[in-house]
Amino acid sequence: MPENRYEKAPRPGQGHYVAAPEDVKVGVVDAVSTDEAPSSMWREAWREMSHRPLFWVSVAMILVVIVVALVPGLFTSQLPRQGCSLANSLLPPSGEHFFGTDKNGCDIYTRTLFGAKASVLVGLLTTAFVVVIGTVIGAVAGYYGGWLDTILSRLTDIFFAVPFVLAAIVILSIVPSRSALAVALVLASFGWTTIARITRGAVLSVKNNEFVTASKALGMSRAAILWRHVLPNSAAPIIVYSTVALGTFIVAEATLTFLGIGLDPSTVSWGGDLSAGRSSIRTNAEIMFYPAAALAFTVLGFIMLGDVVRDALDPKARKR
């Protein structure tokens, strides 16, 4: 068996003790399991989010809104225009009308439930369009660079300089049909600029990594490297922005509808109910409270989720 030895250095007092290999024990803390697969960024992010109560609170809030938007009939047996009568105008909350009635005699509780569908649908459609347009433009500009980056970046600056709400007001005022799809397309036409900039910056920080060089050495095309390797590794900031932007676009739709140029007046939405109730704000302000509270509840859920996702996917935020 090898024995412990004491090695001397050229200078006095600088020798060091060398222990035999059998005396060096690897502790449990230092042990590394070779059977488990390496943990990915997404698994670490999920582990981080699942241990935060704020994540589960925000998910519960969003699930409530989605269920209400998909199946409002689970929470009420009436229709939003059923039983509307001027004889029931501005009734206070009661067992028959939980939130009271508006000036047209319609049940505010029912209209608040059915108004979730249009607002959430516009938010989801707009976010989907924005992610597709902004991701494609930002990824192509950041990865290929050169004159293509210059053209796409200047195009992004032009659209970014146009006021978002003002542009939507001008276009929607000349659109013949203001359906949820039409409103979403108009909002997405001027809302993609931020995510394009975010994607471009993320791609620029990833495209020079070693796995990209290895992919080039294996003979992969530039387009394949971009969509299979660079873009998936740049998805974290895109996901974070998309989560927060969804709530922002819901507010944008409600704002436009409140101004009378969003969804068609025949569509039940929170913005439309807010617009209808502003004439009674001095005498019956509670009419506007319920759709406004539902709007705030929805937006708060998405913003809280976005904060949790950002902290989980940002390594710097995880260390703080």
mmCIF file of C-alpha atoms in Angstrom:
data_model
loop_
_atom_site.group_PDB
_atom_site.id
_atom_site.type_symbol
_atom_site.label_atom_id
_atom_site.label_comp_id
_atom_site.label_asym_id
_atom_site.label_seq_id
_atom_site.Cartn_x
_atom_site.Cartn_y
_atom_site.Cartn_z
ATOM 1 C CA MET A 1 0.000 0.000 0.000
ATOM 2 C CA PRO A 2 1.257 3.512 -0.756
ATOM 3 C CA GLU A 3 2.316 5.481 2.243
ATOM 4 C CA ASN A 4 1.831 9.113 3.077
ATOM 5 C CA ARG A 5 4.831 11.191 2.139
ATOM 6 C CA TYR A 6 6.179 14.587 2.817
ATOM 7 C CA GLU A 7 7.611 16.320 -0.229
ATOM 8 C CA LYS A 8 10.226 18.976 0.282
ATOM 9 C CA ALA A 9 10.358 22.127 -1.742
ATOM 10 C CA PRO A 10 13.533 23.872 -2.889
ATOM 11 C CA ARG A 11 13.140 26.512 -0.172
ATOM 12 C CA PRO A 12 12.869 25.750 3.533
ATOM 13 C CA GLY A 13 9.381 25.737 5.004
ATOM 14 C CA GLN A 14 7.616 25.288 1.675
ATOM 15 C CA GLY A 15 7.168 21.530 1.732
ATOM 16 C CA HIS A 16 3.671 20.090 1.528
ATOM 17 C CA TYR A 17 2.023 16.960 2.783
ATOM 18 C CA VAL A 18 0.694 14.493 0.170
ATOM 19 C CA ALA A 19 -1.901 12.019 1.412
ATOM 20 C CA ALA A 20 -2.256 8.529 0.020
ATOM 21 C CA PRO A 21 -5.158 8.054 -2.445
ATOM 22 C CA GLU A 22 -6.884 5.658 -0.050
ATOM 23 C CA ASP A 23 -7.034 8.366 2.589
ATOM 24 C CA VAL A 24 -8.836 10.829 0.309
ATOM 25 C CA LYS A 25 -12.565 10.208 0.729
ATOM 26 C CA VAL A 26 -15.117 11.795 -1.603
ATOM 27 C CA GLY A 27 -17.988 13.170 0.431
ATOM 28 C CA VAL A 28 -21.625 12.823 -0.428
ATOM 29 C CA VAL A 29 -21.766 16.482 -1.368
ATOM 30 C CA ASP A 30 -19.027 16.044 -3.952
ATOM 31 C CA ALA A 31 -20.486 12.888 -5.438
ATOM 32 C CA VAL A 32 -21.805 13.265 -8.980
ATOM 33 C CA SER A 33 -24.471 10.975 -10.354
ATOM 34 C CA THR A 34 -23.681 9.865 -13.888
ATOM 35 C CA ASP A 35 -27.004 8.112 -14.372
ATOM 36 C CA GLU A 36 -29.163 11.252 -14.525
ATOM 37 C CA ALA A 37 -29.540 13.330 -17.666
ATOM 38 C CA PRO A 38 -28.051 16.828 -17.488
ATOM 39 C CA SER A 39 -30.550 19.446 -16.370
ATOM 40 C CA SER A 40 -31.641 21.861 -19.097
ATOM 41 C CA MET A 41 -32.445 25.553 -18.770
ATOM 42 C CA TRP A 42 -36.159 24.872 -19.098
ATOM 43 C CA ARG A 43 -36.099 22.217 -16.381
ATOM 44 C CA GLU A 44 -34.264 24.557 -14.059
ATOM 45 C CA ALA A 45 -36.744 27.325 -14.885
ATOM 46 C CA TRP A 46 -39.688 25.049 -14.132
ATOM 47 C CA ARG A 47 -38.106 24.010 -10.846
ATOM 48 C CA GLU A 48 -37.631 27.661 -9.956
ATOM 49 C CA MET A 49 -41.197 28.645 -10.877
ATOM 50 C CA SER A 50 -42.878 25.665 -9.223
ATOM 51 C CA HIS A 51 -41.421 26.655 -5.850
ATOM 52 C CA ARG A 52 -42.806 30.186 -5.988
ATOM 53 C CA PRO A 53 -46.350 30.824 -4.674
ATOM 54 C CA LEU A 54 -46.695 33.802 -7.030
ATOM 55 C CA PHE A 55 -46.496 31.437 -9.992
ATOM 56 C CA TRP A 56 -49.375 29.278 -8.808
ATOM 57 C CA VAL A 57 -51.467 32.330 -7.898
ATOM 58 C CA SER A 58 -51.002 33.826 -11.363
ATOM 59 C CA VAL A 59 -51.722 30.484 -13.060
ATOM 60 C CA ALA A 60 -54.913 30.108 -11.023
ATOM 61 C CA MET A 61 -56.028 33.620 -11.992
ATOM 62 C CA ILE A 62 -55.363 32.984 -15.683
ATOM 63 C CA LEU A 63 -57.150 29.619 -15.586
ATOM 64 C CA VAL A 64 -60.212 31.263 -14.063
ATOM 65 C CA VAL A 65 -60.273 33.842 -16.846
ATOM 66 C CA ILE A 66 -59.800 31.213 -19.560
ATOM 67 C CA VAL A 67 -62.572 28.997 -18.182
ATOM 68 C CA VAL A 68 -64.934 31.969 -17.962
ATOM 69 C CA ALA A 69 -64.068 33.012 -21.522
ATOM 70 C CA LEU A 70 -64.561 29.506 -22.936
ATOM 71 C CA VAL A 71 -67.658 28.389 -21.026
ATOM 72 C CA PRO A 72 -69.416 31.349 -19.377
ATOM 73 C CA GLY A 73 -72.552 29.207 -19.207
ATOM 74 C CA LEU A 74 -71.036 27.366 -16.243
ATOM 75 C CA PHE A 75 -71.473 30.479 -14.114
ATOM 76 C CA THR A 76 -74.786 31.863 -15.373
ATOM 77 C CA SER A 77 -77.913 30.539 -17.058
ATOM 78 C CA GLN A 78 -78.712 33.843 -18.776
ATOM 79 C CA LEU A 79 -77.491 35.384 -22.010
ATOM 80 C CA PRO A 80 -75.954 38.861 -22.079
ATOM 81 C CA ARG A 81 -78.973 40.381 -23.862
ATOM 82 C CA GLN A 82 -81.587 38.211 -22.214
ATOM 83 C CA GLY A 83 -84.096 40.058 -20.051
ATOM 84 C CA CYS A 84 -82.833 43.521 -20.945
ATOM 85 C CA SER A 85 -85.661 45.922 -20.193
ATOM 86 C CA LEU A 86 -85.762 49.616 -19.378
ATOM 87 C CA ALA A 87 -88.116 48.707 -16.550
ATOM 88 C CA ASN A 88 -85.111 47.053 -14.827
ATOM 89 C CA SER A 89 -82.744 49.945 -15.484
ATOM 90 C CA LEU A 90 -80.070 50.614 -12.856
ATOM 91 C CA LEU A 91 -81.311 48.073 -10.317
ATOM 92 C CA PRO A 92 -79.036 47.537 -7.275
ATOM 93 C CA PRO A 93 -77.325 44.164 -6.639
ATOM 94 C CA SER A 94 -79.745 41.462 -5.555
ATOM 95 C CA GLY A 95 -80.216 37.700 -5.576
ATOM 96 C CA GLU A 96 -81.487 37.871 -9.149
ATOM 97 C CA HIS A 97 -78.870 40.345 -10.398
ATOM 98 C CA PHE A 98 -75.641 39.824 -8.483
ATOM 99 C CA PHE A 99 -73.986 43.020 -9.787
ATOM 100 C CA GLY A 100 -77.173 44.920 -10.514
ATOM 101 C CA THR A 101 -78.271 46.111 -13.958
ATOM 102 C CA ASP A 102 -77.029 48.793 -16.345
ATOM 103 C CA LYS A 103 -79.051 51.653 -17.792
ATOM 104 C CA ASN A 104 -80.525 49.346 -20.453
ATOM 105 C CA GLY A 105 -81.706 46.893 -17.815
ATOM 106 C CA CYS A 106 -79.158 44.197 -18.731
ATOM 107 C CA ASP A 107 -77.604 42.015 -16.058
ATOM 108 C CA ILE A 108 -74.081 43.319 -15.372
ATOM 109 C CA TYR A 109 -72.878 39.998 -13.947
ATOM 110 C CA THR A 110 -73.800 38.116 -17.126
ATOM 111 C CA ARG A 111 -72.287 40.740 -19.413
ATOM 112 C CA THR A 112 -69.064 40.747 -17.399
ATOM 113 C CA LEU A 113 -68.749 36.978 -17.795
ATOM 114 C CA PHE A 114 -69.487 36.974 -21.525
ATOM 115 C CA GLY A 115 -67.246 39.996 -22.097
ATOM 116 C CA ALA A 116 -64.175 37.945 -21.244
ATOM 117 C CA LYS A 117 -64.346 35.974 -24.497
ATOM 118 C CA ALA A 118 -63.842 38.900 -26.885
ATOM 119 C CA SER A 119 -61.155 40.607 -24.832
ATOM 120 C CA VAL A 120 -59.107 37.450 -24.222
ATOM 121 C CA LEU A 121 -59.502 36.338 -27.846
ATOM 122 C CA VAL A 122 -58.132 39.635 -29.154
ATOM 123 C CA GLY A 123 -55.227 39.436 -26.712
ATOM 124 C CA LEU A 124 -54.328 35.876 -27.711
ATOM 125 C CA LEU A 125 -54.595 36.534 -31.460
ATOM 126 C CA THR A 126 -52.579 39.735 -31.267
ATOM 127 C CA THR A 127 -49.845 38.088 -29.216
ATOM 128 C CA ALA A 128 -49.638 35.174 -31.662
ATOM 129 C CA PHE A 129 -49.328 37.500 -34.663
ATOM 130 C CA VAL A 130 -46.794 39.711 -32.899
ATOM 131 C CA VAL A 131 -44.615 36.758 -31.884
ATOM 132 C CA VAL A 132 -44.570 35.356 -35.429
ATOM 133 C CA ILE A 133 -43.870 38.660 -37.185
ATOM 134 C CA GLY A 134 -41.400 40.031 -34.646
ATOM 135 C CA THR A 135 -39.532 36.764 -34.198
ATOM 136 C CA VAL A 136 -39.035 36.218 -37.929
ATOM 137 C CA ILE A 137 -37.869 39.771 -38.610
ATOM 138 C CA GLY A 138 -35.631 39.963 -35.545
ATOM 139 C CA ALA A 139 -34.101 36.523 -36.045
ATOM 140 C CA VAL A 140 -33.307 37.091 -39.720
ATOM 141 C CA ALA A 141 -31.863 40.544 -39.056
ATOM 142 C CA GLY A 142 -29.715 39.416 -36.142
ATOM 143 C CA TYR A 143 -28.373 36.216 -37.662
ATOM 144 C CA TYR A 144 -27.662 37.210 -41.268
ATOM 145 C CA GLY A 145 -26.540 40.784 -40.537
ATOM 146 C CA GLY A 146 -25.144 42.983 -43.283
ATOM 147 C CA TRP A 147 -27.475 44.865 -45.600
ATOM 148 C CA LEU A 148 -30.408 42.657 -44.600
ATOM 149 C CA ASP A 149 -29.969 43.651 -40.963
ATOM 150 C CA THR A 150 -29.772 47.304 -41.971
ATOM 151 C CA ILE A 151 -32.993 47.212 -43.985
ATOM 152 C CA LEU A 152 -34.988 45.265 -41.388
ATOM 153 C CA SER A 153 -33.674 47.376 -38.505
ATOM 154 C CA ARG A 154 -34.611 50.634 -40.267
ATOM 155 C CA LEU A 155 -38.039 49.183 -41.074
ATOM 156 C CA THR A 156 -38.471 48.337 -37.408
ATOM 157 C CA ASP A 157 -37.464 51.881 -36.427
ATOM 158 C CA ILE A 158 -40.045 53.343 -38.807
ATOM 159 C CA PHE A 159 -42.876 51.289 -37.329
ATOM 160 C CA PHE A 160 -41.565 51.907 -33.815
ATOM 161 C CA ALA A 161 -41.759 55.673 -34.371
ATOM 162 C CA VAL A 162 -45.482 55.505 -35.200
ATOM 163 C CA PRO A 163 -47.684 55.941 -32.070
ATOM 164 C CA PHE A 164 -49.241 52.568 -31.404
ATOM 165 C CA VAL A 165 -52.725 53.646 -30.289
ATOM 166 C CA LEU A 166 -52.947 56.524 -32.766
ATOM 167 C CA ALA A 167 -52.140 54.232 -35.699
ATOM 168 C CA ALA A 168 -54.732 51.711 -34.524
ATOM 169 C CA ILE A 169 -57.349 54.464 -34.234
ATOM 170 C CA VAL A 170 -56.687 55.701 -37.776
ATOM 171 C CA ILE A 171 -56.790 52.245 -39.373
ATOM 172 C CA LEU A 172 -59.785 50.927 -37.415
ATOM 173 C CA SER A 173 -61.772 54.053 -38.291
ATOM 174 C CA ILE A 174 -61.672 53.056 -41.968
ATOM 175 C CA VAL A 175 -62.060 49.283 -41.543
ATOM 176 C CA PRO A 176 -65.581 48.188 -42.572
ATOM 177 C CA SER A 177 -65.821 45.243 -40.143
ATOM 178 C CA ARG A 178 -64.251 45.437 -36.703
ATOM 179 C CA SER A 179 -64.271 41.804 -35.667
ATOM 180 C CA ALA A 180 -61.882 40.305 -33.146
ATOM 181 C CA LEU A 181 -59.606 39.117 -35.959
ATOM 182 C CA ALA A 182 -59.554 42.531 -37.615
ATOM 183 C CA VAL A 183 -58.708 44.309 -34.358
ATOM 184 C CA ALA A 184 -55.969 41.760 -33.614
ATOM 185 C CA LEU A 185 -54.411 42.226 -37.064
ATOM 186 C CA VAL A 186 -54.388 46.005 -36.689
ATOM 187 C CA LEU A 187 -52.816 45.835 -33.236
ATOM 188 C CA ALA A 188 -50.230 43.324 -34.432
ATOM 189 C CA SER A 189 -49.331 45.506 -37.424
ATOM 190 C CA PHE A 190 -47.774 48.069 -35.098
ATOM 191 C CA GLY A 191 -47.055 45.961 -32.007
ATOM 192 C CA TRP A 192 -44.328 43.659 -33.365
ATOM 193 C CA THR A 193 -41.446 46.141 -33.140
ATOM 194 C CA THR A 194 -40.484 45.518 -29.517
ATOM 195 C CA ILE A 195 -40.296 41.762 -29.863
ATOM 196 C CA ALA A 196 -38.310 42.154 -33.089
ATOM 197 C CA ARG A 197 -35.682 44.152 -31.215
ATOM 198 C CA ILE A 198 -35.634 41.658 -28.360
ATOM 199 C CA THR A 199 -35.231 38.723 -30.750
ATOM 200 C CA ARG A 200 -32.478 40.451 -32.701
ATOM 201 C CA GLY A 201 -30.477 41.116 -29.536
ATOM 202 C CA ALA A 202 -30.935 37.554 -28.292
ATOM 203 C CA VAL A 203 -29.856 36.083 -31.632
ATOM 204 C CA LEU A 204 -26.773 38.312 -31.736
ATOM 205 C CA SER A 205 -25.704 37.014 -28.329
ATOM 206 C CA VAL A 206 -26.165 33.359 -29.337
ATOM 207 C CA LYS A 207 -25.023 33.091 -32.946
ATOM 208 C CA ASN A 208 -21.296 33.088 -32.112
ATOM 209 C CA ASN A 209 -21.464 30.285 -29.543
ATOM 210 C CA GLU A 210 -19.541 27.045 -30.004
ATOM 211 C CA PHE A 211 -22.545 24.893 -30.881
ATOM 212 C CA VAL A 212 -23.215 27.183 -33.852
ATOM 213 C CA THR A 213 -19.620 26.758 -35.014
ATOM 214 C CA ALA A 214 -19.936 22.996 -34.607
ATOM 215 C CA SER A 215 -23.131 22.971 -36.662
ATOM 216 C CA LYS A 216 -21.385 24.860 -39.451
ATOM 217 C CA ALA A 217 -18.541 22.355 -39.344
ATOM 218 C CA LEU A 218 -21.064 19.535 -39.769
ATOM 219 C CA GLY A 219 -22.306 21.139 -42.971
ATOM 220 C CA MET A 220 -25.695 22.476 -41.833
ATOM 221 C CA SER A 221 -27.137 25.377 -43.795
ATOM 222 C CA ARG A 222 -27.448 28.812 -42.223
ATOM 223 C CA ALA A 223 -31.230 28.659 -42.254
ATOM 224 C CA ALA A 224 -31.237 25.257 -40.520
ATOM 225 C CA ILE A 225 -28.815 26.487 -37.864
ATOM 226 C CA LEU A 226 -30.960 29.557 -37.252
ATOM 227 C CA TRP A 227 -34.273 27.745 -36.801
ATOM 228 C CA ARG A 228 -32.994 24.560 -35.140
ATOM 229 C CA HIS A 229 -30.302 25.870 -32.816
ATOM 230 C CA VAL A 230 -30.026 29.652 -32.567
ATOM 231 C CA LEU A 231 -33.704 30.512 -32.219
ATOM 232 C CA PRO A 232 -34.557 27.840 -29.597
ATOM 233 C CA ASN A 233 -31.657 29.096 -27.473
ATOM 234 C CA SER A 234 -32.936 32.668 -27.858
ATOM 235 C CA ALA A 235 -36.519 31.885 -26.874
ATOM 236 C CA ALA A 236 -36.329 32.879 -23.194
ATOM 237 C CA PRO A 237 -36.719 36.679 -23.604
ATOM 238 C CA ILE A 238 -39.357 36.129 -26.304
ATOM 239 C CA ILE A 239 -41.474 34.029 -23.950
ATOM 240 C CA VAL A 240 -41.110 36.559 -21.141
ATOM 241 C CA TYR A 241 -42.188 39.465 -23.323
ATOM 242 C CA SER A 242 -45.080 37.520 -24.843
ATOM 243 C CA THR A 243 -46.515 36.745 -21.415
ATOM 244 C CA VAL A 244 -46.536 40.397 -20.378
ATOM 245 C CA ALA A 245 -47.592 41.666 -23.814
ATOM 246 C CA LEU A 246 -50.733 39.538 -23.774
ATOM 247 C CA GLY A 247 -52.111 41.580 -20.907
ATOM 248 C CA THR A 248 -51.019 44.784 -22.635
ATOM 249 C CA PHE A 249 -52.921 43.919 -25.808
ATOM 250 C CA ILE A 250 -56.042 43.098 -23.820
ATOM 251 C CA VAL A 251 -55.861 46.596 -22.337
ATOM 252 C CA ALA A 252 -55.259 48.064 -25.814
ATOM 253 C CA GLU A 253 -58.407 46.392 -27.151
ATOM 254 C CA ALA A 254 -60.448 47.606 -24.187
ATOM 255 C CA THR A 255 -59.107 51.130 -24.699
ATOM 256 C CA LEU A 256 -59.998 51.192 -28.391
ATOM 257 C CA THR A 257 -63.444 49.742 -27.748
ATOM 258 C CA PHE A 258 -63.995 52.259 -24.959
ATOM 259 C CA LEU A 259 -63.233 55.030 -27.466
ATOM 260 C CA GLY A 260 -65.807 53.546 -29.840
ATOM 261 C CA ILE A 261 -63.417 52.338 -32.557
ATOM 262 C CA GLY A 262 -62.494 48.886 -31.307
ATOM 263 C CA LEU A 263 -64.848 45.925 -31.524
ATOM 264 C CA ASP A 264 -68.299 46.325 -33.056
ATOM 265 C CA PRO A 265 -70.889 47.723 -30.615
ATOM 266 C CA SER A 266 -72.851 44.481 -31.017
ATOM 267 C CA THR A 267 -69.947 42.504 -29.490
ATOM 268 C CA VAL A 268 -70.088 42.053 -25.723
ATOM 269 C CA SER A 269 -66.744 43.130 -24.287
ATOM 270 C CA TRP A 270 -65.366 44.817 -21.205
ATOM 271 C CA GLY A 271 -64.346 47.899 -23.163
ATOM 272 C CA GLY A 272 -67.830 48.230 -24.609
ATOM 273 C CA ASP A 273 -69.443 47.969 -21.168
ATOM 274 C CA LEU A 274 -67.046 50.589 -19.813
ATOM 275 C CA SER A 275 -67.962 52.889 -22.683
ATOM 276 C CA ALA A 276 -71.693 52.334 -22.134
ATOM 277 C CA GLY A 277 -71.402 53.051 -18.422
ATOM 278 C CA ARG A 278 -69.419 56.292 -18.614
ATOM 279 C CA SER A 279 -72.606 58.333 -19.084
ATOM 280 C CA SER A 280 -73.716 57.226 -15.616
ATOM 281 C CA ILE A 281 -70.360 57.608 -13.900
ATOM 282 C CA ARG A 282 -71.524 60.486 -11.708
ATOM 283 C CA THR A 283 -74.672 58.775 -10.449
ATOM 284 C CA ASN A 284 -73.954 55.043 -10.805
ATOM 285 C CA ALA A 285 -70.191 54.614 -10.921
ATOM 286 C CA GLU A 286 -70.478 51.000 -9.774
ATOM 287 C CA ILE A 287 -71.675 50.052 -13.259
ATOM 288 C CA MET A 288 -68.130 50.529 -14.542
ATOM 289 C CA PHE A 289 -66.508 48.891 -11.547
ATOM 290 C CA TYR A 290 -67.247 45.261 -12.445
ATOM 291 C CA PRO A 291 -65.934 45.173 -16.054
ATOM 292 C CA ALA A 292 -62.978 47.303 -14.950
ATOM 293 C CA ALA A 293 -62.247 44.889 -12.089
ATOM 294 C CA ALA A 294 -62.441 41.902 -14.448
ATOM 295 C CA LEU A 295 -60.042 43.635 -16.848
ATOM 296 C CA ALA A 296 -57.616 44.465 -14.054
ATOM 297 C CA PHE A 297 -57.815 40.915 -12.680
ATOM 298 C CA THR A 298 -56.924 39.443 -16.082
ATOM 299 C CA VAL A 299 -54.060 41.818 -16.809
ATOM 300 C CA LEU A 300 -52.656 41.399 -13.300
ATOM 301 C CA GLY A 301 -52.565 37.620 -13.748
ATOM 302 C CA PHE A 302 -50.522 37.839 -16.941
ATOM 303 C CA ILE A 303 -48.162 40.471 -15.537
ATOM 304 C CA MET A 304 -47.508 38.396 -12.417
ATOM 305 C CA LEU A 305 -46.848 35.327 -14.562
ATOM 306 C CA GLY A 306 -44.481 37.331 -16.726
ATOM 307 C CA ASP A 307 -42.510 38.466 -13.692
ATOM 308 C CA VAL A 308 -42.116 34.898 -12.449
ATOM 309 C CA VAL A 309 -41.103 33.599 -15.880
ATOM 310 C CA ARG A 310 -38.568 36.408 -16.266
ATOM 311 C CA ASP A 311 -36.961 35.658 -12.914
ATOM 312 C CA ALA A 312 -36.821 31.942 -13.721
ATOM 313 C CA LEU A 313 -35.316 32.304 -17.192
ATOM 314 C CA ASP A 314 -32.889 35.080 -16.302
ATOM 315 C CA PRO A 315 -29.783 33.597 -14.601
ATOM 316 C CA LYS A 316 -28.806 36.989 -13.205
ATOM 317 C CA ALA A 317 -32.218 37.432 -11.623
ATOM 318 C CA ARG A 318 -31.986 33.916 -10.168
ATOM 319 C CA LYS A 319 -28.762 34.811 -8.351
ATOM 320 C CA ARG A 320 -30.148 37.969 -6.791
#
